[in-house]
PDB file of C-alpha atoms in Angstrom:
ATOM      1  CA  LEU A 307      71.286 107.029 403.642  1.00  0.00           C
ATOM      2  CA  LEU A 308      70.426 103.418 403.329  1.00  0.00           C
ATOM      3  CA  ASN A 309      73.602 102.705 401.547  1.00  0.00           C
ATOM      4  CA  ILE A 310      75.632 104.721 403.939  1.00  0.00           C
ATOM      5  CA  LEU A 311      74.270 102.956 407.048  1.00  0.00           C
ATOM      6  CA  SER A 312      74.743  99.646 405.216  1.00  0.00           C
ATOM      7  CA  MET A 313      78.456 100.531 404.585  1.00  0.00           C
ATOM      8  CA  LEU A 314      78.978 101.263 408.355  1.00  0.00           C
ATOM      9  CA  GLY A 315      77.626  97.662 409.394  1.00  0.00           C
ATOM     10  CA  LYS A 316      74.042  98.628 410.412  1.00  0.00           C
ATOM     11  CA  ASN A 317      71.059  96.686 409.639  1.00  0.00           C
ATOM     12  CA  SER A 318      68.882  99.256 407.924  1.00  0.00           C
ATOM     13  CA  VAL A 319      65.699  99.348 405.556  1.00  0.00           C
ATOM     14  CA  LEU A 320      64.402 102.237 403.344  1.00  0.00           C
ATOM     15  CA  VAL A 321      60.824 102.748 404.110  1.00  0.00           C
ATOM     16  CA  CYS A 322      58.532 105.199 401.856  1.00  0.00           C
ATOM     17  CA  THR A 323      54.687 104.585 402.378  1.00  0.00           C
ATOM     18  CA  ASP A 324      54.064 105.791 398.873  1.00  0.00           C
ATOM     19  CA  GLU A 325      54.660 104.063 395.475  1.00  0.00           C
ATOM     20  CA  LEU A 326      57.694 105.990 393.655  1.00  0.00           C
ATOM     21  CA  PRO A 327      56.362 108.322 391.183  1.00  0.00           C
ATOM     22  CA  GLU A 328      57.053 107.032 387.605  1.00  0.00           C
ATOM     23  CA  HIS A 329      59.510 109.839 386.720  1.00  0.00           C
ATOM     24  CA  ILE A 330      61.611 108.880 389.404  1.00  0.00           C
ATOM     25  CA  ARG A 331      61.266 105.444 389.977  1.00  0.00           C
ATOM     26  CA  PHE A 332      64.670 104.719 388.407  1.00  0.00           C
ATOM     27  CA  ILE A 333      66.367 105.792 391.674  1.00  0.00           C
ATOM     28  CA  SER A 334      65.495 102.158 393.354  1.00  0.00           C
ATOM     29  CA  GLU A 335      68.326 100.949 391.164  1.00  0.00           C
ATOM     30  CA  TYR A 336      70.857 102.533 393.401  1.00  0.00           C
ATOM     31  CA  ALA A 337      70.169 100.534 396.351  1.00  0.00           C
ATOM     32  CA  ASP A 338      69.279  97.112 397.461  1.00  0.00           C
ATOM     33  CA  PRO A 339      65.759  96.153 396.411  1.00  0.00           C
ATOM     34  CA  GLU A 340      65.497  93.556 399.069  1.00  0.00           C
ATOM     35  CA  LYS A 341      65.849  96.536 401.865  1.00  0.00           C
ATOM     36  CA  CYS A 342      63.587  99.030 400.048  1.00  0.00           C
ATOM     37  CA  TYR A 343      59.809  99.011 400.863  1.00  0.00           C
ATOM     38  CA  PHE A 344      58.093 101.535 398.280  1.00  0.00           C
ATOM     39  CA  GLY A 345      54.321 101.532 398.931  1.00  0.00           C
ATOM     40  CA  ARG A 346      54.279  97.808 400.316  1.00  0.00           C
ATOM     41  CA  LYS A 347      53.844  96.421 403.702  1.00  0.00           C
ATOM     42  CA  ILE A 348      56.813  96.722 406.040  1.00  0.00           C
ATOM     43  CA  PRO A 349      58.328  94.038 408.094  1.00  0.00           C
ATOM     44  CA  GLU A 350      56.789  93.335 411.427  1.00  0.00           C
ATOM     45  CA  ASN A 351      60.233  93.194 412.990  1.00  0.00           C
ATOM     46  CA  LEU A 352      60.890  96.782 412.804  1.00  0.00           C
ATOM     47  CA  SER A 353      58.863  97.710 415.837  1.00  0.00           C
ATOM     48  CA  ASP A 354      61.994  98.303 418.095  1.00  0.00           C
ATOM     49  CA  SER A 355      64.039  99.911 415.338  1.00  0.00           C
ATOM     50  CA  ALA A 356      65.456 103.399 415.504  1.00  0.00           C
ATOM     51  CA  VAL A 357      63.795 105.720 412.885  1.00  0.00           C
ATOM     52  CA  VAL A 358      65.650 108.671 411.055  1.00  0.00           C
ATOM     53  CA  SER A 359      63.245 110.659 408.814  1.00  0.00           C
ATOM     54  CA  VAL A 360      64.179 112.342 405.637  1.00  0.00           C
ATOM     55  CA  ASP A 361      62.618 115.295 404.234  1.00  0.00           C
ATOM     56  CA  ILE A 362      59.710 115.167 406.325  1.00  0.00           C
ATOM     57  CA  ALA A 363      58.609 118.480 407.991  1.00  0.00           C
ATOM     58  CA  THR A 364      55.663 117.416 409.829  1.00  0.00           C
ATOM     59  CA  GLY A 365      54.104 114.029 411.293  1.00  0.00           C
ATOM     60  CA  SER A 366      50.950 114.858 409.137  1.00  0.00           C
ATOM     61  CA  LEU A 367      53.035 113.746 406.177  1.00  0.00           C
ATOM     62  CA  VAL A 368      53.279 110.438 407.476  1.00  0.00           C
ATOM     63  CA  ASP A 369      50.902 107.903 406.171  1.00  0.00           C
ATOM     64  CA  SER A 370      48.886 106.308 408.942  1.00  0.00           C
ATOM     65  CA  SER A 371      49.795 102.953 407.923  1.00  0.00           C
ATOM     66  CA  PHE A 372      53.456 104.288 409.480  1.00  0.00           C
ATOM     67  CA  SER A 373      52.067 106.427 412.133  1.00  0.00           C
ATOM     68  CA  GLN A 374      53.016 104.073 414.821  1.00  0.00           C
ATOM     69  CA  TYR A 375      56.729 104.817 414.058  1.00  0.00           C
ATOM     70  CA  THR A 376      56.462 108.611 414.033  1.00  0.00           C
ATOM     71  CA  GLU A 377      57.011 108.853 417.757  1.00  0.00           C
ATOM     72  CA  LYS A 378      59.966 106.503 417.369  1.00  0.00           C
ATOM     73  CA  ILE A 379      62.042 109.047 415.148  1.00  0.00           C
ATOM     74  CA  CYS A 380      64.945 109.942 416.688  1.00  0.00           C
ATOM     75  CA  LEU A 381      66.594 111.660 414.154  1.00  0.00           C
ATOM     76  CA  ALA A 382      65.117 114.196 411.285  1.00  0.00           C
ATOM     77  CA  LEU A 383      67.129 115.253 408.299  1.00  0.00           C
ATOM     78  CA  ASP A 384      65.785 118.072 406.678  1.00  0.00           C
ATOM     79  CA  HIS A 385      66.028 121.504 404.829  1.00  0.00           C
ATOM     80  CA  HIS A 386      62.599 122.888 405.548  1.00  0.00           C
ATOM     81  CA  ASP A 387      62.996 125.619 408.668  1.00  0.00           C
ATOM     82  CA  ILE A 388      59.108 124.771 409.383  1.00  0.00           C
ATOM     83  CA  ASN A 389      60.114 121.421 410.585  1.00  0.00           C
ATOM     84  CA  THR A 390      57.885 120.506 413.409  1.00  0.00           C
ATOM     85  CA  LEU A 391      58.697 116.975 414.333  1.00  0.00           C
ATOM     86  CA  ASP A 392      58.707 116.243 417.881  1.00  0.00           C
ATOM     87  CA  CYS A 393      62.236 114.101 418.116  1.00  0.00           C
ATOM     88  CA  PRO A 394      65.330 114.435 420.139  1.00  0.00           C
ATOM     89  CA  LEU A 395      67.483 115.391 417.273  1.00  0.00           C
ATOM     90  CA  LEU A 396      66.848 117.671 414.359  1.00  0.00           C
ATOM     91  CA  PHE A 397      69.397 118.219 411.665  1.00  0.00           C
ATOM     92  CA  ILE A 398      68.176 121.065 409.565  1.00  0.00           C
ATOM     93  CA  ASP A 399      69.838 123.129 406.960  1.00  0.00           C
ATOM     94  CA  GLU A 400      67.355 125.835 405.587  1.00  0.00           C
ATOM     95  CA  ASN A 401      70.002 127.047 403.200  1.00  0.00           C
ATOM     96  CA  ALA A 402      70.489 123.650 401.391  1.00  0.00           C
ATOM     97  CA  SER A 403      68.560 123.088 398.010  1.00  0.00           C
ATOM     98  CA  SER A 404      67.473 119.775 399.132  1.00  0.00           C
ATOM     99  CA  ALA A 405      67.403 117.115 401.577  1.00  0.00           C
ATOM    100  CA  GLY A 406      70.207 115.574 399.313  1.00  0.00           C
ATOM    101  CA  GLU A 407      72.167 118.583 399.951  1.00  0.00           C
ATOM    102  CA  ALA A 408      72.136 118.437 403.556  1.00  0.00           C
ATOM    103  CA  MET A 409      72.883 115.047 403.407  1.00  0.00           C
ATOM    104  CA  TYR A 410      75.931 115.341 401.361  1.00  0.00           C
ATOM    105  CA  ASP A 411      77.248 117.304 404.260  1.00  0.00           C
ATOM    106  CA  VAL A 412      76.316 114.602 406.931  1.00  0.00           C
ATOM    107  CA  ILE A 413      78.084 112.006 404.681  1.00  0.00           C
ATOM    108  CA  LYS A 414      81.217 114.128 404.594  1.00  0.00           C
ATOM    109  CA  PHE A 415      81.310 114.412 408.220  1.00  0.00           C
ATOM    110  CA  LEU A 416      80.865 110.510 408.810  1.00  0.00           C
ATOM    111  CA  GLU A 417      83.808 110.170 406.169  1.00  0.00           C
ATOM    112  CA  ASP A 418      85.973 112.311 408.323  1.00  0.00           C
ATOM    113  CA  LYS A 419      84.771 110.775 411.779  1.00  0.00           C
ATOM    114  CA  THR A 420      85.592 107.180 410.124  1.00  0.00           C
ATOM    115  CA  GLY A 421      88.224 107.415 407.752  1.00  0.00           C
ATOM    116  CA  LYS A 422      86.306 105.378 405.367  1.00  0.00           C
ATOM    117  CA  LYS A 423      85.068 106.558 401.642  1.00  0.00           C
ATOM    118  CA  LEU A 424      81.267 106.211 401.926  1.00  0.00           C
ATOM    119  CA  ILE A 425      80.176 107.669 398.630  1.00  0.00           C
ATOM    120  CA  ASP A 426      80.291 104.990 395.811  1.00  0.00           C
ATOM    121  CA  LYS A 427      78.917 105.475 392.272  1.00  0.00           C
ATOM    122  CA  ASN A 428      75.319 104.308 393.368  1.00  0.00           C
ATOM    123  CA  THR A 429      75.164 106.668 396.089  1.00  0.00           C
ATOM    124  CA  ALA A 430      76.580 109.481 394.096  1.00  0.00           C
ATOM    125  CA  CYS A 431      73.992 108.756 391.490  1.00  0.00           C
ATOM    126  CA  ALA A 432      71.213 108.992 394.333  1.00  0.00           C
ATOM    127  CA  LEU A 433      72.316 111.995 395.849  1.00  0.00           C
ATOM    128  CA  TYR A 434      72.705 113.795 392.348  1.00  0.00           C
ATOM    129  CA  THR A 435      69.311 112.744 391.726  1.00  0.00           C
ATOM    130  CA  ALA A 436      67.860 114.117 394.820  1.00  0.00           C
ATOM    131  CA  ILE A 437      69.501 117.601 394.138  1.00  0.00           C
ATOM    132  CA  SER A 438      68.748 117.820 391.001  1.00  0.00           C
ATOM    133  CA  SER A 439      64.960 116.766 391.216  1.00  0.00           C
ATOM    134  CA  ASP A 440      64.516 119.280 394.114  1.00  0.00           C
ATOM    135  CA  SER A 441      66.346 122.319 392.519  1.00  0.00           C
ATOM    136  CA  GLY A 442      64.366 121.909 389.267  1.00  0.00           C
ATOM    137  CA  ASN A 443      67.376 120.826 387.541  1.00  0.00           C
ATOM    138  CA  PHE A 444      69.426 123.431 389.298  1.00  0.00           C
ATOM    139  CA  LYS A 445      66.993 126.319 387.866  1.00  0.00           C
ATOM    140  CA  TYR A 446      65.034 127.076 391.328  1.00  0.00           C
ATOM    141  CA  SER A 447      66.173 130.065 393.459  1.00  0.00           C
ATOM    142  CA  CYS A 448      67.283 127.613 396.175  1.00  0.00           C
ATOM    143  CA  THR A 449      70.315 126.581 393.867  1.00  0.00           C
ATOM    144  CA  THR A 450      73.545 128.059 395.524  1.00  0.00           C
ATOM    145  CA  GLY A 451      77.059 128.107 394.351  1.00  0.00           C
ATOM    146  CA  LYS A 452      77.645 125.218 397.207  1.00  0.00           C
ATOM    147  CA  THR A 453      74.801 123.375 395.345  1.00  0.00           C
ATOM    148  CA  LEU A 454      76.507 123.199 391.916  1.00  0.00           C
ATOM    149  CA  LYS A 455      80.018 122.524 393.870  1.00  0.00           C
ATOM    150  CA  ILE A 456      78.439 119.643 395.412  1.00  0.00           C
ATOM    151  CA  ALA A 457      76.763 118.283 392.436  1.00  0.00           C
ATOM    152  CA  GLY A 458      80.298 118.553 390.414  1.00  0.00           C
ATOM    153  CA  GLU A 459      81.823 116.611 393.298  1.00  0.00           C
ATOM    154  CA  LEU A 460      79.105 113.905 392.818  1.00  0.00           C
ATOM    155  CA  ILE A 461      79.641 113.737 388.964  1.00  0.00           C
ATOM    156  CA  ASP A 462      83.601 113.397 389.792  1.00  0.00           C
ATOM    157  CA  LEU A 463      82.405 110.336 392.321  1.00  0.00           C
ATOM    158  CA  GLY A 464      80.466 108.738 389.410  1.00  0.00           C
ATOM    159  CA  ALA A 465      77.016 110.297 389.304  1.00  0.00           C
ATOM    160  CA  GLU A 466      75.580 109.750 385.633  1.00  0.00           C
ATOM    161  CA  ASN A 467      74.337 113.507 385.378  1.00  0.00           C
ATOM    162  CA  ALA A 468      72.947 113.438 381.644  1.00  0.00           C
ATOM    163  CA  GLU A 469      71.033 110.096 382.155  1.00  0.00           C
ATOM    164  CA  ILE A 470      69.518 111.397 385.472  1.00  0.00           C
ATOM    165  CA  ALA A 471      68.700 114.573 383.689  1.00  0.00           C
ATOM    166  CA  ARG A 472      67.044 112.825 380.972  1.00  0.00           C
ATOM    167  CA  MET A 473      65.068 110.362 383.043  1.00  0.00           C
ATOM    168  CA  LEU A 474      63.926 113.228 385.555  1.00  0.00           C
ATOM    169  CA  PHE A 475      62.932 115.748 383.057  1.00  0.00           C
ATOM    170  CA  ASP A 476      62.689 114.461 379.516  1.00  0.00           C
ATOM    171  CA  VAL A 477      61.058 110.864 379.938  1.00  0.00           C
ATOM    172  CA  LYS A 478      57.158 110.721 380.704  1.00  0.00           C
ATOM    173  CA  SER A 479      54.817 108.041 380.583  1.00  0.00           C
ATOM    174  CA  LEU A 480      51.793 108.103 378.097  1.00  0.00           C
ATOM    175  CA  GLY A 481      49.470 108.469 381.205  1.00  0.00           C
ATOM    176  CA  THR A 482      51.638 111.511 382.559  1.00  0.00           C
ATOM    177  CA  PHE A 483      50.857 113.348 379.121  1.00  0.00           C
ATOM    178  CA  LYS A 484      47.121 112.491 379.714  1.00  0.00           C
ATOM    179  CA  ALA A 485      47.431 114.137 382.905  1.00  0.00           C
ATOM    180  CA  GLU A 486      49.078 116.938 381.939  1.00  0.00           C
ATOM    181  CA  ALA A 487      46.352 117.593 379.110  1.00  0.00           C
ATOM    182  CA  LEU A 488      43.750 117.198 381.841  1.00  0.00           C
ATOM    183  CA  CYS A 489      45.388 119.616 384.021  1.00  0.00           C
ATOM    184  CA  THR A 490      45.775 122.342 381.143  1.00  0.00           C
ATOM    185  CA  GLU A 491      41.789 121.975 380.252  1.00  0.00           C
ATOM    186  CA  ASN A 492      40.875 122.461 384.108  1.00  0.00           C
ATOM    187  CA  ILE A 493      42.969 125.664 384.554  1.00  0.00           C
ATOM    188  CA  THR A 494      41.575 128.604 386.599  1.00  0.00           C
ATOM    189  CA  PHE A 495      43.536 131.744 386.414  1.00  0.00           C
ATOM    190  CA  LEU A 496      43.239 133.743 389.589  1.00  0.00           C
ATOM    191  CA  CYS A 497      45.096 137.127 390.825  1.00  0.00           C
ATOM    192  CA  GLU A 498      45.191 138.789 387.487  1.00  0.00           C
ATOM    193  CA  GLY A 499      46.654 135.546 386.065  1.00  0.00           C
ATOM    194  CA  LYS A 500      49.464 135.079 388.811  1.00  0.00           C
ATOM    195  CA  LEU A 501      48.000 132.142 390.228  1.00  0.00           C
ATOM    196  CA  ALA A 502      47.110 129.118 388.006  1.00  0.00           C
ATOM    197  CA  PHE A 503      44.730 126.534 389.698  1.00  0.00           C
ATOM    198  CA  SER A 504      43.758 123.084 388.400  1.00  0.00           C
ATOM    199  CA  TYR A 505      42.425 119.837 389.621  1.00  0.00           C
ATOM    200  CA  MET A 506      41.816 116.257 389.124  1.00  0.00           C
ATOM    201  CA  THR A 507      39.279 113.878 390.407  1.00  0.00           C
ATOM    202  CA  LYS A 508      39.486 109.949 391.041  1.00  0.00           C
ATOM    203  CA  GLU A 509      36.474 109.709 388.165  1.00  0.00           C
ATOM    204  CA  MET A 510      38.699 111.559 385.782  1.00  0.00           C
ATOM    205  CA  CYS A 511      41.764 109.626 386.239  1.00  0.00           C
ATOM    206  CA  LYS A 512      39.739 106.369 386.050  1.00  0.00           C
ATOM    207  CA  GLU A 513      38.181 107.366 382.728  1.00  0.00           C
ATOM    208  CA  ARG A 514      41.409 108.306 381.073  1.00  0.00           C
ATOM    209  CA  GLY A 515      43.660 105.655 382.764  1.00  0.00           C
ATOM    210  CA  ILE A 516      45.734 107.970 384.390  1.00  0.00           C
ATOM    211  CA  LEU A 517      47.600 106.227 387.583  1.00  0.00           C
ATOM    212  CA  GLU A 518      47.950 107.901 390.846  1.00  0.00           C
ATOM    213  CA  ASN A 519      51.784 108.528 390.167  1.00  0.00           C
ATOM    214  CA  GLU A 520      51.423 110.061 387.099  1.00  0.00           C
ATOM    215  CA  PHE A 521      50.361 113.334 387.897  1.00  0.00           C
ATOM    216  CA  ASP A 522      53.532 114.744 389.777  1.00  0.00           C
ATOM    217  CA  THR A 523      54.514 116.982 386.900  1.00  0.00           C
ATOM    218  CA  CYS A 524      51.186 119.104 386.906  1.00  0.00           C
ATOM    219  CA  VAL A 525      52.059 121.565 389.401  1.00  0.00           C
ATOM    220  CA  GLN A 526      55.180 122.261 387.363  1.00  0.00           C
ATOM    221  CA  LEU A 527      53.216 122.587 384.403  1.00  0.00           C
ATOM    222  CA  LEU A 528      51.320 125.216 385.900  1.00  0.00           C
ATOM    223  CA  ARG A 529      54.317 127.502 386.849  1.00  0.00           C
ATOM    224  CA  MET A 530      55.792 127.242 383.364  1.00  0.00           C
ATOM    225  CA  ILE A 531      52.618 129.467 382.098  1.00  0.00           C
ATOM    226  CA  LYS A 532      53.956 133.057 381.267  1.00  0.00           C
ATOM    227  CA  GLY A 533      52.852 135.558 384.148  1.00  0.00           C
ATOM    228  CA  VAL A 534      52.140 132.749 386.588  1.00  0.00           C
ATOM    229  CA  GLU A 535      53.978 133.159 389.987  1.00  0.00           C
ATOM    230  CA  ILE A 536      52.273 130.345 391.805  1.00  0.00           C
ATOM    231  CA  GLY A 537      50.797 127.131 390.607  1.00  0.00           C
ATOM    232  CA  VAL A 538      48.291 125.185 392.965  1.00  0.00           C
ATOM    233  CA  PHE A 539      47.237 121.679 391.745  1.00  0.00           C
ATOM    234  CA  ALA A 540      44.651 119.698 393.852  1.00  0.00           C
ATOM    235  CA  LYS A 541      44.139 115.895 393.574  1.00  0.00           C
ATOM    236  CA  GLU A 542      41.256 113.883 395.071  1.00  0.00           C
ATOM    237  CA  LYS A 543      43.042 111.225 396.843  1.00  0.00           C
ATOM    238  CA  TYR A 544      40.320 109.493 399.278  1.00  0.00           C
ATOM    239  CA  ASP A 545      36.767 109.188 399.359  1.00  0.00           C
TER     240      ASP A 545
END
């Protein structure tokens, strides 16, 4: 979205109140780093800016450091039909596999309205990453024929699908391996083995040198166990 708005002449920045998780950090290469604020203080001159939210279903998901902007959201782009954001415009496609898929439709609409080609290689890579990561590399039930068609179109537009899949699903930091080992140690099975629960405390992470952004794969790990239908992973985040 940042790339598209920039191509349309808008002065825009991307704000995410969290640091990017290790396995998806490469996505920042697809945008101007000077316009991206991941987990760092945002410019004070944004107070009067219009705010567009992406993939945020409720205001409680917005970190307190950015809460003053929640009421300024004028458009919400999402794929969750449970969206409760109080804003003038909601664009929600609950049939989309991901916010990336919904975003693709928005961009194609803007291309028709402006007569401009808006998806360059960087944007194609970013959209493909969003769709692939949210669909579990196209294996989750949210994947449809339309999802695969869009993925194919993005590859034709320059998305590096093989490298993106490798970075998302095959490459892990040593800390992530440690987190997954700890997650496995702490598993409790409930509901006759259909639910796997695990957890991690701040003290455990400190002892093993695990960073906050290195346990994002743990809940997926739980769902990989034969017989498990639901994986629940709890992490201690605050004191």
